[in-house]
Backbone as a chain_set.jsonl record, in Angstrom:
{"seq": "XXXXXXXXXXXXXXXXXXXXXXXXXXXXXXXXXXXXXXXXXXXXXXXXXXXXXXXXXXXXXXXXXXXXXXXXXXXXXXXXXXXXXXXXXXXXXXXXXXXXXXXXXXXXXXXXXXXXXXXXXXXXXXXXXXX", "coords": {"N": [[-50.314, 13.168, 416.677], [-53.732, 13.834, 416.504], [-55.748, 15.101, 413.761], [-58.009, 16.616, 414.543], [-57.363, 17.292, 417.17], [-55.089, 18.908, 416.758], [-56.234, 20.891, 415.239], [-57.99, 22.04, 417.097], [-56.09, 22.895, 418.919], [-54.655, 24.827, 417.468], [-56.687, 26.641, 417.125], [-57.248, 27.434, 419.794], [-54.781, 28.609, 420.366], [-54.823, 30.822, 418.625], [-56.948, 32.257, 419.752], [-55.868, 32.894, 422.257], [-53.759, 34.55, 421.466], [-55.19, 36.674, 420.331], [-56.556, 37.662, 422.555], [-54.382, 38.509, 424.09], [-53.403, 40.494, 422.409], [-55.324, 42.447, 422.685], [-54.523, 43.7, 424.976], [-52.338, 45.173, 424.355], [-50.657, 48.271, 424.572], [-51.966, 51.323, 423.231], [-50.551, 52.67, 420.365], [-48.92, 53.929, 417.413], [-46.999, 52.058, 416.611], [-47.56, 49.735, 418.208], [-50.179, 49.266, 417.419], [-49.807, 48.518, 414.757], [-48.262, 46.216, 415.124], [-50.093, 44.642, 416.568], [-52.108, 44.305, 414.643], [-50.787, 42.776, 412.605], [-49.947, 40.587, 414.124], [-52.366, 39.435, 415.054], [-53.551, 38.812, 412.596], [-51.687, 36.957, 411.456], [-51.673, 34.927, 413.415], [-54.359, 34.081, 413.408], [-54.437, 33.045, 410.887], [-53.044, 30.689, 411.115], [-54.648, 28.616, 412.313], [-56.819, 28.683, 410.516], [-55.536, 28.144, 408.102], [-54.504, 25.605, 408.645], [-56.845, 24.103, 408.872], [-57.732, 24.319, 406.24], [-55.651, 22.957, 404.958], [-56.113, 20.388, 405.878], [-58.297, 19.713, 404.38], [-57.328, 19.253, 401.916], [-57.003, 18.105, 398.553], [-55.019, 16.582, 397.523], [-51.749, 15.199, 398.161], [-49.7, 16.908, 397.415], [-51.038, 19.381, 397.405], [-51.691, 19.507, 400.111], [-49.113, 19.691, 401.262], [-48.287, 22.154, 400.211], [-50.195, 23.94, 401.322], [-49.708, 23.494, 404.019], [-47.123, 24.436, 404.239], [-47.619, 27.159, 404.016], [-48.961, 27.525, 406.427], [-46.899, 26.952, 408.183], [-45.226, 29.144, 407.633], [-46.883, 31.262, 408.521], [-47.003, 30.661, 411.217], [-44.338, 30.985, 411.966], [-44.141, 33.704, 411.414], [-45.915, 34.735, 413.319], [-44.514, 34.08, 415.615], [-42.345, 35.792, 415.235], [-43.568, 38.349, 415.606], [-44.268, 38.122, 418.293], [-41.717, 37.961, 419.41], [-40.83, 40.488, 418.72], [-42.477, 42.082, 420.299], [-41.403, 41.381, 422.766], [-38.813, 42.385, 422.35], [-39.282, 45.108, 422.273], [-39.966, 45.569, 424.836], [-42.636, 45.661, 425.679], [-44.354, 44.083, 427.183], [-43.667, 42.146, 430.124], [-41.222, 39.59, 429.679], [-42.208, 37.175, 430.631], [-44.929, 37.221, 430.144], [-45.217, 36.649, 427.467], [-43.937, 34.297, 427.174], [-45.185, 31.644, 427.337], [-46.781, 31.734, 425.048], [-44.857, 31.991, 423.039], [-43.523, 29.586, 423.403], [-45.561, 27.782, 422.716], [-45.934, 28.554, 420.029], [-43.452, 27.815, 418.962], [-43.577, 25.039, 419.389], [-45.775, 24.357, 417.761], [-44.696, 25.132, 415.318], [-42.635, 23.242, 415.06], [-44.188, 20.902, 414.881], [-45.577, 21.359, 412.474], [-43.431, 21.535, 410.663], [-42.367, 18.95, 410.872], [-44.557, 17.49, 409.953], [-44.714, 18.358, 407.302], [-42.295, 17.36, 406.349], [-42.735, 14.592, 406.64], [-44.956, 14.259, 404.937], [-43.787, 14.966, 402.477], [-41.904, 12.918, 402.258], [-43.597, 10.684, 402.124], [-44.895, 11.29, 399.727], [-42.772, 11.135, 397.906], [-42.212, 8.398, 398.105], [-44.58, 7.235, 397.079], [-44.501, 8.293, 394.536], [-42.197, 7.139, 393.465], [-43.009, 4.453, 393.402], [-44.963, 4.524, 391.437], [-43.603, 4.954, 389.082], [-42.706, 3.634, 385.955], [-40.827, 0.776, 385.451], [-37.715, 0.584, 383.681], [-37.221, -1.095, 380.554], [-35.419, -4.107, 380.379], [-32.263, -4.337, 378.835]], "CA": [[-51.405, 14.019, 417.109], [-54.874, 13.77, 415.594], [-56.093, 16.353, 413.077], [-58.959, 17.397, 415.338], [-56.622, 17.835, 418.312], [-54.245, 20.003, 416.288], [-57.154, 21.956, 414.823], [-58.429, 22.689, 418.341], [-54.912, 23.535, 419.518], [-54.368, 26.048, 416.718], [-57.789, 27.563, 417.421], [-56.996, 27.979, 421.141], [-53.619, 29.487, 420.263], [-55.291, 32.074, 418.01], [-57.758, 32.968, 420.751], [-54.946, 33.433, 423.26], [-53.037, 35.671, 420.843], [-56.125, 37.792, 420.18], [-56.793, 38.226, 423.888], [-53.172, 39.229, 424.477], [-53.305, 41.684, 421.56], [-56.224, 43.459, 423.243], [-53.862, 44.372, 426.087], [-51.215, 45.995, 423.897], [-50.961, 49.701, 424.711], [-52.227, 51.961, 421.944], [-49.6, 53.569, 419.716], [-48.803, 53.535, 416.007], [-46.195, 50.834, 416.525], [-48.259, 48.574, 418.765], [-51.346, 48.992, 416.577], [-49.309, 47.77, 413.595], [-47.885, 44.887, 415.611], [-51.322, 43.913, 416.9], [-52.766, 43.945, 413.378], [-50.057, 41.676, 411.971], [-49.948, 39.449, 415.042], [-53.701, 38.807, 415.02], [-53.754, 38.244, 411.271], [-50.871, 35.757, 411.266], [-52.124, 33.88, 414.341], [-55.64, 33.55, 412.924], [-54.15, 32.293, 409.663], [-52.507, 29.372, 411.465], [-55.758, 27.677, 412.432], [-57.589, 28.661, 409.27], [-54.722, 27.46, 407.103], [-54.429, 24.178, 408.98], [-58.135, 23.503, 408.485], [-57.727, 24.223, 404.776], [-54.716, 21.885, 404.6], [-56.768, 19.105, 406.174], [-59.286, 19.448, 403.328], [-56.609, 19.18, 400.644], [-57.404, 17.017, 397.661], [-53.84, 15.797, 397.168], [-50.613, 15.375, 399.065], [-48.992, 18.122, 396.992], [-51.813, 20.519, 397.896], [-51.517, 19.493, 401.56], [-47.773, 20.213, 401.552], [-48.285, 23.582, 399.882], [-50.976, 24.673, 402.32], [-49.05, 23.386, 405.316], [-45.981, 25.357, 404.2], [-48.167, 28.478, 404.346], [-49.229, 27.508, 407.87], [-45.582, 27.036, 408.818], [-44.796, 30.535, 407.492], [-47.707, 32.103, 409.402], [-46.593, 30.362, 412.588], [-43.053, 31.655, 412.159], [-44.407, 35.148, 411.464], [-46.505, 35.008, 414.632], [-43.391, 34.038, 416.553], [-41.59, 37.032, 415.035], [-44.273, 39.466, 416.262], [-44.127, 37.931, 419.74], [-40.34, 38.341, 419.751], [-40.749, 41.946, 418.603], [-43.104, 42.593, 421.532], [-40.374, 41.237, 423.812], [-37.708, 43.293, 422.053], [-39.701, 46.479, 422.59], [-40.289, 45.579, 426.265], [-44.031, 46.071, 425.844], [-44.778, 43.288, 428.332], [-42.553, 41.383, 430.679], [-41.037, 38.37, 428.88], [-43.029, 36.086, 431.176], [-46.284, 37.278, 429.566], [-45.209, 36.079, 426.124], [-43.174, 33.043, 427.202], [-46.015, 30.486, 426.992], [-47.207, 31.861, 423.653], [-43.699, 31.685, 422.201], [-43.304, 28.141, 423.517], [-46.595, 27.13, 421.903], [-45.636, 28.825, 418.618], [-42.314, 26.96, 418.594], [-44.047, 23.648, 419.327], [-46.58, 24.242, 416.545], [-43.758, 25.218, 414.202], [-41.974, 21.931, 414.972], [-45.184, 19.938, 414.401], [-45.834, 21.598, 411.053], [-42.218, 21.181, 409.911], [-42.3, 17.486, 410.835], [-45.649, 17.022, 409.086], [-44.304, 18.634, 405.924], [-41.239, 16.403, 406.036], [-43.369, 13.282, 406.49], [-45.78, 14.282, 403.723], [-42.868, 14.936, 401.337], [-41.342, 11.57, 402.203], [-44.664, 9.804, 401.626], [-45.112, 11.626, 398.321], [-41.65, 10.56, 397.152], [-42.39, 6.939, 398.07], [-45.653, 6.874, 396.144], [-44.066, 8.685, 393.196], [-41.252, 6.105, 393.03], [-43.763, 3.228, 393.13], [-45.754, 4.702, 390.23], [-42.746, 5.006, 387.909], [-42.621, 2.375, 385.203], [-39.428, 0.379, 385.348], [-37.171, 0.515, 382.334], [-37.115, -2.434, 379.983], [-34.022, -4.571, 380.373], [-31.836, -4.547, 377.497]], "C": [[-52.514, 13.958, 416.056], [-55.162, 15.138, 414.98], [-56.996, 17.229, 413.932], [-58.256, 18.032, 416.531], [-55.772, 19.032, 417.893], [-55.102, 21.178, 415.821], [-57.637, 22.738, 416.051], [-57.27, 23.463, 418.982], [-54.588, 24.837, 418.791], [-55.453, 27.094, 416.956], [-57.554, 28.237, 418.778], [-55.812, 28.948, 421.13], [-54.025, 30.837, 419.678], [-56.099, 32.911, 418.996], [-56.856, 33.617, 421.795], [-54.181, 34.636, 422.718], [-53.954, 36.886, 420.763], [-56.419, 38.458, 421.52], [-55.585, 39.026, 424.358], [-53.057, 40.525, 423.691], [-54.207, 42.806, 422.074], [-55.579, 44.257, 424.385], [-52.626, 45.161, 425.668], [-51.586, 47.458, 424.062], [-51.115, 50.33, 423.323], [-51.125, 52.918, 421.525], [-49.542, 53.13, 418.26], [-48.069, 52.206, 415.878], [-46.964, 49.618, 417.028], [-49.536, 48.255, 417.991], [-50.944, 48.175, 415.352], [-48.937, 46.347, 413.998], [-49.129, 44.055, 415.881], [-52.029, 43.44, 415.636], [-52.093, 42.723, 412.743], [-50.067, 40.417, 412.826], [-51.274, 38.7, 414.987], [-53.942, 38.131, 413.673], [-52.967, 36.945, 411.094], [-51.319, 34.616, 412.175], [-53.438, 33.261, 413.888], [-55.427, 32.703, 411.673], [-53.613, 30.896, 409.952], [-53.639, 28.345, 411.502], [-56.568, 27.552, 411.154], [-56.835, 27.902, 408.183], [-54.61, 25.973, 407.373], [-55.723, 23.473, 408.595], [-58.21, 23.322, 406.975], [-56.804, 23.093, 404.321], [-55.348, 20.515, 404.816], [-57.81, 18.734, 405.125], [-58.632, 19.333, 401.949], [-57.024, 17.944, 399.855], [-56.23, 16.136, 397.243], [-52.741, 16.056, 398.186], [-49.837, 16.632, 398.71], [-49.713, 19.375, 397.5], [-51.664, 20.64, 399.413], [-50.173, 20.11, 401.948], [-47.733, 21.715, 401.319], [-49.022, 24.403, 400.938], [-50.306, 24.635, 403.688], [-47.779, 24.243, 405.37], [-46.44, 26.779, 404.522], [-48.44, 28.587, 405.839], [-47.916, 27.636, 408.641], [-45.068, 28.485, 408.769], [-45.572, 31.463, 408.42], [-47.324, 31.892, 410.868], [-45.269, 31.055, 412.902], [-43.236, 33.166, 412.231], [-45.005, 35.545, 412.817], [-45.414, 35.03, 415.704], [-42.552, 35.31, 416.443], [-42.257, 38.197, 415.771], [-44.203, 39.347, 417.778], [-42.723, 38.324, 420.198], [-40.159, 39.855, 419.671], [-41.371, 42.617, 419.833], [-42.106, 42.505, 422.685], [-39.246, 42.241, 423.606], [-38.014, 44.74, 422.387], [-40.072, 46.644, 424.071], [-41.711, 46.077, 426.527], [-44.652, 45.358, 427.039], [-43.519, 42.684, 428.943], [-42.435, 40.101, 429.851], [-41.867, 37.182, 429.37], [-44.425, 36.051, 430.544], [-46.338, 36.674, 428.178], [-44.537, 34.707, 426.071], [-44.006, 31.841, 426.758], [-46.477, 30.536, 425.538], [-46.048, 31.551, 422.707], [-43.376, 30.192, 422.242], [-44.294, 27.393, 422.645], [-46.327, 27.341, 420.415], [-44.477, 27.955, 418.14], [-42.713, 25.496, 418.486], [-44.884, 23.417, 418.067], [-45.688, 24.264, 415.307], [-43.059, 23.872, 413.986], [-42.931, 20.864, 414.437], [-45.418, 20.113, 412.907], [-44.626, 21.213, 410.2], [-42.09, 19.665, 409.786], [-43.377, 16.912, 409.918], [-45.315, 17.223, 407.614], [-43.258, 17.613, 405.488], [-41.82, 15.007, 405.797], [-44.183, 13.213, 405.205], [-44.908, 14.234, 402.472], [-42.276, 13.55, 401.151], [-42.367, 10.584, 401.645], [-44.935, 10.04, 400.144], [-44.005, 11.029, 397.458], [-41.787, 9.052, 397.034], [-43.457, 6.538, 397.065], [-45.272, 7.238, 394.717], [-43.101, 7.643, 392.634], [-41.977, 4.822, 392.659], [-44.511, 3.313, 391.803], [-44.909, 4.729, 388.958], [-42.67, 3.629, 387.253], [-41.147, 1.999, 385.073], [-38.982, 0.312, 383.885], [-37.101, -0.921, 381.87], [-35.648, -2.86, 380.012], [-33.503, -4.636, 378.936], [-30.762, -3.887, 376.933]], "O": [[-52.244, 14.026, 414.857], [-54.875, 16.18, 415.569], [-56.781, 18.437, 414.037], [-58.524, 19.186, 416.867], [-55.737, 20.049, 418.586], [-54.719, 22.335, 415.997], [-57.681, 23.968, 416.027], [-57.462, 24.553, 419.521], [-54.281, 25.843, 419.431], [-55.172, 28.292, 416.985], [-57.65, 29.459, 418.896], [-55.839, 29.98, 421.801], [-53.612, 31.88, 420.183], [-55.944, 34.13, 419.06], [-57.068, 34.77, 422.171], [-53.979, 35.622, 423.427], [-53.544, 38.0, 421.089], [-56.519, 39.682, 421.601], [-55.736, 40.093, 424.952], [-52.656, 41.549, 424.243], [-53.886, 43.984, 421.915], [-56.032, 45.352, 424.717], [-51.943, 45.747, 426.507], [-52.703, 47.854, 423.731], [-50.465, 49.911, 422.365], [-50.805, 53.864, 422.245], [-50.061, 52.069, 417.911], [-48.484, 51.332, 415.115], [-47.014, 48.589, 416.354], [-49.934, 47.093, 417.914], [-51.653, 47.25, 414.955], [-49.26, 45.39, 413.295], [-49.21, 42.897, 415.47], [-52.496, 42.303, 415.57], [-52.764, 41.754, 412.39], [-50.181, 39.307, 412.304], [-51.297, 37.474, 414.884], [-54.47, 37.02, 413.611], [-53.517, 35.945, 410.633], [-51.343, 33.461, 411.751], [-53.613, 32.046, 413.975], [-56.166, 31.747, 411.435], [-53.721, 30.009, 409.105], [-53.59, 27.33, 410.807], [-56.957, 26.454, 410.757], [-57.422, 27.118, 407.438], [-54.62, 25.166, 406.443], [-55.694, 22.369, 408.052], [-58.692, 22.299, 406.488], [-57.142, 22.353, 403.398], [-55.138, 19.595, 404.025], [-58.167, 17.563, 404.995], [-59.325, 19.317, 400.932], [-57.347, 16.896, 400.414], [-56.429, 15.064, 396.673], [-52.801, 17.007, 398.965], [-49.366, 17.345, 399.597], [-49.073, 20.317, 397.969], [-51.528, 21.744, 399.94], [-50.102, 20.947, 402.848], [-47.203, 22.462, 402.142], [-48.527, 25.435, 401.39], [-50.331, 25.619, 404.427], [-47.405, 24.722, 406.44], [-45.742, 27.519, 405.216], [-48.179, 29.625, 406.447], [-47.844, 28.353, 409.639], [-44.536, 28.987, 409.759], [-44.988, 32.353, 409.039], [-47.323, 32.835, 411.659], [-45.102, 31.638, 413.973], [-42.567, 33.837, 413.016], [-44.638, 36.573, 413.385], [-45.403, 35.894, 416.581], [-42.099, 35.843, 417.456], [-41.587, 38.947, 416.48], [-44.09, 40.356, 418.475], [-42.559, 38.947, 421.247], [-39.419, 40.437, 420.465], [-40.843, 43.607, 420.341], [-41.979, 43.436, 423.48], [-38.778, 42.869, 424.556], [-37.12, 45.508, 422.741], [-40.446, 47.735, 424.502], [-41.954, 46.819, 427.479], [-45.39, 45.964, 427.816], [-42.445, 42.714, 428.343], [-43.443, 39.583, 429.373], [-42.187, 36.285, 428.59], [-45.03, 34.985, 430.423], [-47.4, 36.226, 427.746], [-44.566, 34.036, 425.039], [-43.572, 31.089, 425.884], [-46.556, 29.503, 424.872], [-46.25, 30.909, 421.676], [-42.998, 29.607, 421.227], [-43.917, 26.475, 421.916], [-46.475, 26.411, 419.622], [-44.519, 27.417, 417.034], [-42.243, 24.787, 417.596], [-44.723, 22.404, 417.387], [-45.904, 23.505, 414.363], [-42.914, 23.421, 412.85], [-42.534, 20.019, 413.635], [-45.454, 19.136, 412.16], [-44.787, 20.628, 409.129], [-41.745, 19.153, 408.721], [-43.127, 15.952, 409.189], [-45.599, 16.362, 406.781], [-43.334, 17.068, 404.387], [-41.429, 14.325, 404.85], [-44.111, 12.228, 404.47], [-45.243, 13.542, 401.51], [-42.158, 13.062, 400.027], [-42.043, 9.751, 400.798], [-45.176, 9.094, 399.395], [-44.279, 10.477, 396.392], [-41.508, 8.486, 395.977], [-43.261, 5.605, 396.286], [-45.683, 6.555, 393.779], [-43.179, 7.302, 391.454], [-41.596, 4.162, 391.691], [-44.68, 2.305, 391.117], [-45.443, 4.546, 387.864], [-42.582, 2.603, 387.928], [-40.326, 2.806, 384.638], [-39.772, 0.022, 382.986], [-36.944, -1.845, 382.668], [-34.753, -2.071, 379.707], [-34.225, -4.946, 377.989], [-30.441, -4.114, 375.766]]}, "num_chains": 1, "name": "protein.A"}
């Protein structure tokens, strides 16, 4: 998947979460959930954009790990909404599916970046002198 495609996908996901959050009924609990849900979902796209501007592979991995954490947190808040029966599970199903797909993409990207970093690190090591 291209960076721009994933950037657009994370943006659309954040918009969908924010629109859904506007329909949460008002209470202390749902206000807290909405606050955390919107914050974590918005952090996914913002964090991914920041990761794409990383100056090194190590920085990219670090920033993408944060994105992975925010995605997992967003999934948690969606599951909590289901657990509290605030909406029917069908209303959050597509958002949870998208969050899980994004989580898988970020985890795979981190794994690939780590593998690439290890390969370049091994190549840069100076071989020992025979003897």
